mmCIF file of C-alpha atoms in Angstrom:
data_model
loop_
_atom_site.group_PDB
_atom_site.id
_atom_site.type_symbol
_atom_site.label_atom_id
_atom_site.label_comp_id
_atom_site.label_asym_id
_atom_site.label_seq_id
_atom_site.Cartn_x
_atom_site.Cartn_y
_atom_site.Cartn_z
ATOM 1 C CA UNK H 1 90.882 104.649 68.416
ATOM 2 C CA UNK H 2 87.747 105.054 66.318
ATOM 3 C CA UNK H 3 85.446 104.610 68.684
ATOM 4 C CA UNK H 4 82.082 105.504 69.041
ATOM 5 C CA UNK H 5 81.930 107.436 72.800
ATOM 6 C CA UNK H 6 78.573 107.405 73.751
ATOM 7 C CA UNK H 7 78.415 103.673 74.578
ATOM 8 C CA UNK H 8 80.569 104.596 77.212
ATOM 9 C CA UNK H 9 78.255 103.246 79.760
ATOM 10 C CA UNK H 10 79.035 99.889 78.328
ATOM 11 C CA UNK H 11 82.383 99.536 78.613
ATOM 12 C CA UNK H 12 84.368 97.743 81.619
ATOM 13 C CA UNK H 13 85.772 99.582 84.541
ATOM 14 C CA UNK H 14 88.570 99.275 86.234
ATOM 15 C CA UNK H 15 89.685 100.358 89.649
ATOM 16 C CA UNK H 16 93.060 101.068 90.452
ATOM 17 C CA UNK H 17 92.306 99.228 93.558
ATOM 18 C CA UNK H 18 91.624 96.199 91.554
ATOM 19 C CA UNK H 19 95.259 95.784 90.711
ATOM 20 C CA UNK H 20 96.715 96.992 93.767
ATOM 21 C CA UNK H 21 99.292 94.849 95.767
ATOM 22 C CA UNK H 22 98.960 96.721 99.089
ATOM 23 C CA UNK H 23 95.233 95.944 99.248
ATOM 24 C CA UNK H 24 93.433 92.505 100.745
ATOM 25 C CA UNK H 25 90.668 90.956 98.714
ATOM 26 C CA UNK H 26 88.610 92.202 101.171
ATOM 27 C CA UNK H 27 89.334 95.745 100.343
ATOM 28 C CA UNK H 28 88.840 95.254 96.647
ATOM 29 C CA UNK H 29 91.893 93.344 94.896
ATOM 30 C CA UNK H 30 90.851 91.271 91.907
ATOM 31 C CA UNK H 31 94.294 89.267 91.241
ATOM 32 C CA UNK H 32 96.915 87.645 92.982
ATOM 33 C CA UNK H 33 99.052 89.395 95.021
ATOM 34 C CA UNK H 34 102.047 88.560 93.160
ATOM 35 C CA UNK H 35 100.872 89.276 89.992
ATOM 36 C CA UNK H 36 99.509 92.673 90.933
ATOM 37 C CA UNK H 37 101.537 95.949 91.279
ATOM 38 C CA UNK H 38 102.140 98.829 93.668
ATOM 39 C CA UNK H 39 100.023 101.788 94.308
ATOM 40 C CA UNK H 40 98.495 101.865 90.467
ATOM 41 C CA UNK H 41 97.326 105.339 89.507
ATOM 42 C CA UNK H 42 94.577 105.688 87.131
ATOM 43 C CA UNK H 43 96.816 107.635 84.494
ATOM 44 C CA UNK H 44 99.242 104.781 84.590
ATOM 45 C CA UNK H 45 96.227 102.384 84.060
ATOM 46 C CA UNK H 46 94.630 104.584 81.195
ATOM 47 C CA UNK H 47 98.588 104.352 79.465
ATOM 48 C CA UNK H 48 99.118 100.627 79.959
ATOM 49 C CA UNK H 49 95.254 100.312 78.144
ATOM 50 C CA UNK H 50 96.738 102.839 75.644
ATOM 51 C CA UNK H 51 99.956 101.081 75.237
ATOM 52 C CA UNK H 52 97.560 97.382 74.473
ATOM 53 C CA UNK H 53 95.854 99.426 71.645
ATOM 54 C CA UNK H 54 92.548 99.683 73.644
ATOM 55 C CA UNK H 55 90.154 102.504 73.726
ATOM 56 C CA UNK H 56 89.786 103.800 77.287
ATOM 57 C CA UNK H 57 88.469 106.759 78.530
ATOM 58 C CA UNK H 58 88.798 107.877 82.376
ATOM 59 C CA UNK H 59 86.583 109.435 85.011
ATOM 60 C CA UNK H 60 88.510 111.456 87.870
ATOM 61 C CA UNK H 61 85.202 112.006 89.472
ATOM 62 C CA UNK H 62 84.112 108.601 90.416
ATOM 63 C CA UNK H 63 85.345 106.946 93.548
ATOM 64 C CA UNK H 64 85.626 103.331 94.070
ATOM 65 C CA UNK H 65 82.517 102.299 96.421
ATOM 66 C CA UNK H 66 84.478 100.198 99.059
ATOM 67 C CA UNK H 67 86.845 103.292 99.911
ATOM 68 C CA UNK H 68 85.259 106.717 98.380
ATOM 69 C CA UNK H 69 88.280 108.522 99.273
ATOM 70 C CA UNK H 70 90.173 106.675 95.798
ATOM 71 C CA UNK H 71 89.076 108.598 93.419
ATOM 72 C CA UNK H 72 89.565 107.927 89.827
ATOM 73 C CA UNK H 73 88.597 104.698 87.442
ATOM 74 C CA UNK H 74 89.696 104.150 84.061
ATOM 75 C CA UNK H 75 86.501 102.810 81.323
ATOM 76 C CA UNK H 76 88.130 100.098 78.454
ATOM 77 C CA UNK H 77 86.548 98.699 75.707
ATOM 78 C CA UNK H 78 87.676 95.635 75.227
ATOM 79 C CA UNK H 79 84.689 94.181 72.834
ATOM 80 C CA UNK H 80 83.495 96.320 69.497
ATOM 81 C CA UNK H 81 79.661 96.166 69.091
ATOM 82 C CA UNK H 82 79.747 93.145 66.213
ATOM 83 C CA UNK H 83 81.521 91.117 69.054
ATOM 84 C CA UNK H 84 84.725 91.267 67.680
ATOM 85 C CA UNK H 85 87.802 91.803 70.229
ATOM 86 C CA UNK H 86 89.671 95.542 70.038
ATOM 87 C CA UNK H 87 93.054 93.265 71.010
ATOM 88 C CA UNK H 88 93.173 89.571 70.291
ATOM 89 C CA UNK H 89 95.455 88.777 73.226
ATOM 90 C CA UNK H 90 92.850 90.344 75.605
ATOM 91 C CA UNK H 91 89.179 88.545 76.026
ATOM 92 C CA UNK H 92 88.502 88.854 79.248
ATOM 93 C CA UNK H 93 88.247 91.739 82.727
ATOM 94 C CA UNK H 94 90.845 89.404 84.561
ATOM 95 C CA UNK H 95 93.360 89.035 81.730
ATOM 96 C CA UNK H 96 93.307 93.180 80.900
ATOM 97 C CA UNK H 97 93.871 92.965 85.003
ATOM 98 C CA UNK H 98 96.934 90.863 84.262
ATOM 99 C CA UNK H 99 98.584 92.638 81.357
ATOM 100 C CA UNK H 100 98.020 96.235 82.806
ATOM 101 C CA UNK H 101 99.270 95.261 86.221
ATOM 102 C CA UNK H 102 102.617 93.509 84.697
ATOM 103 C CA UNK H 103 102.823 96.981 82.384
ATOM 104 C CA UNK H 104 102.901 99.364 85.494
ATOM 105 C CA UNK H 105 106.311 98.638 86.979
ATOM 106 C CA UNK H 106 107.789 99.546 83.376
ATOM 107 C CA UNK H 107 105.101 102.552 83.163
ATOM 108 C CA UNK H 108 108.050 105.823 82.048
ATOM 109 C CA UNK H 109 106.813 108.289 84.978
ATOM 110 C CA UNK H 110 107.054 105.044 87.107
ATOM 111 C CA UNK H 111 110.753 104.710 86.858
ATOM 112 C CA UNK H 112 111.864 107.768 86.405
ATOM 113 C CA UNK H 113 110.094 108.422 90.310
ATOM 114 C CA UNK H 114 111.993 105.626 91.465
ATOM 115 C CA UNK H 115 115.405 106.958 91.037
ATOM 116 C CA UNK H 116 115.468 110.235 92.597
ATOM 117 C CA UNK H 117 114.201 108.372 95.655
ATOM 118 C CA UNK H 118 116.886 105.682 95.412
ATOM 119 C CA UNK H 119 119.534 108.428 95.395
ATOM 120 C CA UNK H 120 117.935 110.660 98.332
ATOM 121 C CA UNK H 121 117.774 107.753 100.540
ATOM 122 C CA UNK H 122 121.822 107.070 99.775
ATOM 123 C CA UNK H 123 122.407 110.185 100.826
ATOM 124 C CA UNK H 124 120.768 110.416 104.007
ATOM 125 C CA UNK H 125 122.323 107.022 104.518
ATOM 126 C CA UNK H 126 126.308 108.354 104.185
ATOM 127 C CA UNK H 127 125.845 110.353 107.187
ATOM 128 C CA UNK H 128 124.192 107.887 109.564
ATOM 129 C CA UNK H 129 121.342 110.043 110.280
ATOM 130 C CA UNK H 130 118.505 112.393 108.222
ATOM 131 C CA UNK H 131 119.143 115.805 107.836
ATOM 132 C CA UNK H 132 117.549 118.033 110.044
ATOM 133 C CA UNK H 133 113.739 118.811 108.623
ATOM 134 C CA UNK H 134 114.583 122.553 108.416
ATOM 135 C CA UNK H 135 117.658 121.809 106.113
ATOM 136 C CA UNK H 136 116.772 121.667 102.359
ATOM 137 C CA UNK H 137 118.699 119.536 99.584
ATOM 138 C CA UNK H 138 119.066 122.012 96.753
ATOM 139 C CA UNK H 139 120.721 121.249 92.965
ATOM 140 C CA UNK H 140 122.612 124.785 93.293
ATOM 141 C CA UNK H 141 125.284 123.215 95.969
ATOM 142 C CA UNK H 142 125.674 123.377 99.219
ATOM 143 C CA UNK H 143 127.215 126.899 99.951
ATOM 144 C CA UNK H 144 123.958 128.962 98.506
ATOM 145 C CA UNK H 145 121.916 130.532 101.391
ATOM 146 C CA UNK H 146 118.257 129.806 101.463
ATOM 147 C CA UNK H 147 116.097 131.898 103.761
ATOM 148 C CA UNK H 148 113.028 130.579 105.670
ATOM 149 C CA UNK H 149 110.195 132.411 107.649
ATOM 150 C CA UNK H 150 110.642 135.751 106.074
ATOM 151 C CA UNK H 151 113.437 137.972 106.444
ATOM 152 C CA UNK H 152 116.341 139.340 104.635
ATOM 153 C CA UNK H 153 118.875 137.317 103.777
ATOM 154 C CA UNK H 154 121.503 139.277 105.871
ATOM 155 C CA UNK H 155 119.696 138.879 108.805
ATOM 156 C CA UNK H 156 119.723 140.987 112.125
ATOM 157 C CA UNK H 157 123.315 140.613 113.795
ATOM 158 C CA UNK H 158 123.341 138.739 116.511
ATOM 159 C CA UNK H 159 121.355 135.997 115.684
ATOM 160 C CA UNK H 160 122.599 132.398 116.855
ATOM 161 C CA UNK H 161 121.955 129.514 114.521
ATOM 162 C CA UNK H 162 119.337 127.420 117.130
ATOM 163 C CA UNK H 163 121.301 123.826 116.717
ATOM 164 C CA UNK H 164 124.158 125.223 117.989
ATOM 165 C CA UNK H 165 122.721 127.742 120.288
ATOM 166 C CA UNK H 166 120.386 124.977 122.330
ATOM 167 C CA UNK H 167 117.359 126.175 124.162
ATOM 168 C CA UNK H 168 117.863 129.412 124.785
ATOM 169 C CA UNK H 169 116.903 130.917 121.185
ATOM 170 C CA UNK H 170 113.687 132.501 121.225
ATOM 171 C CA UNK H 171 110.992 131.795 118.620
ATOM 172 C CA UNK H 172 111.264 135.221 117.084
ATOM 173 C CA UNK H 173 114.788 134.791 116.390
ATOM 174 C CA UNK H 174 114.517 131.343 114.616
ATOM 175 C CA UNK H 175 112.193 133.275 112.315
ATOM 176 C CA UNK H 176 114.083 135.603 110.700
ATOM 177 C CA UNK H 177 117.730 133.125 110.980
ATOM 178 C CA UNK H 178 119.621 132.293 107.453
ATOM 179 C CA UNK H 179 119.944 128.536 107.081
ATOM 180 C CA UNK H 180 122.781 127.075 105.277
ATOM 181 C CA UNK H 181 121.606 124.730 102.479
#
């Protein structure tokens, strides 16, 4: 990617926004809904352009102008300055939309997200309800002690676990109680 940076300016932007399924047109979506992908991020944008042998380039520190709080756009050249095109298959803003938006889903850190969430949510779903927010899922097994608020592990005797002990448990004590992982 030879490229000559400071024509930057020149090149075409991209929003993740742009390419986002969750969004109306209203809010800033270029293509059709069911072409378009999930919550883009603007590193899985700058690999798709990457991945289509394009020079790109992004800026963190803009924000998209409809909804400042997105930060992030991704620059892509997609013409050289004698006119020729960097890819072939790619002439046009709305057909780079296109291509990156069907390359996201497949994007590596994409899919490898998706399946620790797929396995969490089986989980939760063997025991009919969600564990309890204090209770952590941990690799080292289930039998390992893992101590919140401060405290030693041992703990002061006396102390009552507060799911079993109901309302009468005091703040203080819930503080410095062992949880079972």
């Amino acid at each position: 990617m030879d490229v000559d940076m400071q024509n930057i300016k020149k090149w075409v932007v991209i929003y993740p926004i742009y390419i986002n399924s969750k969004k109306t047109l209203a809010e800033g979506r270029r293509i059709n809904a069911s072409k378009a992908c999930e919550n883009p991020t603007c590193a899985e944008i700058y690999d798709c352009c990457a991945h289509l042998k394009l020079p790109c380039a992004i800026e963190s520190e803009k924000a998209y102008p409809r909804d400042f709080m997105q930060r992030g756009r991704v620059r892509v050249l997609l013409k050289r300055e004698d006119g020729s095109l960097c890819n072939p298959a790619i002439s046009s803003r709305k057909q780079l939309m296109l291509h990156v938006a069907e390359l996201v889903p497949r994007h590596p850190g994409r899919t490898k997200k998706q399946e620790p969430a797929s396995s969490s949510a089986a989980g939760a779903s063997k025991s009919g309800k969600a564990p309890h927010p204090s209770r952590r899922q941990h690799s080292w097994g289930s039998s390992d002690e893992v101590l919140f608020h401060g405290g030693s592990a041992e703990g002061p005797e006396g102390l009552k676990d507060p799911e079993t002990a109901g309302p009468q448990v005091g703040a203080r004590e819930v503080a410095a109680t062992t949880w079972r992982a």
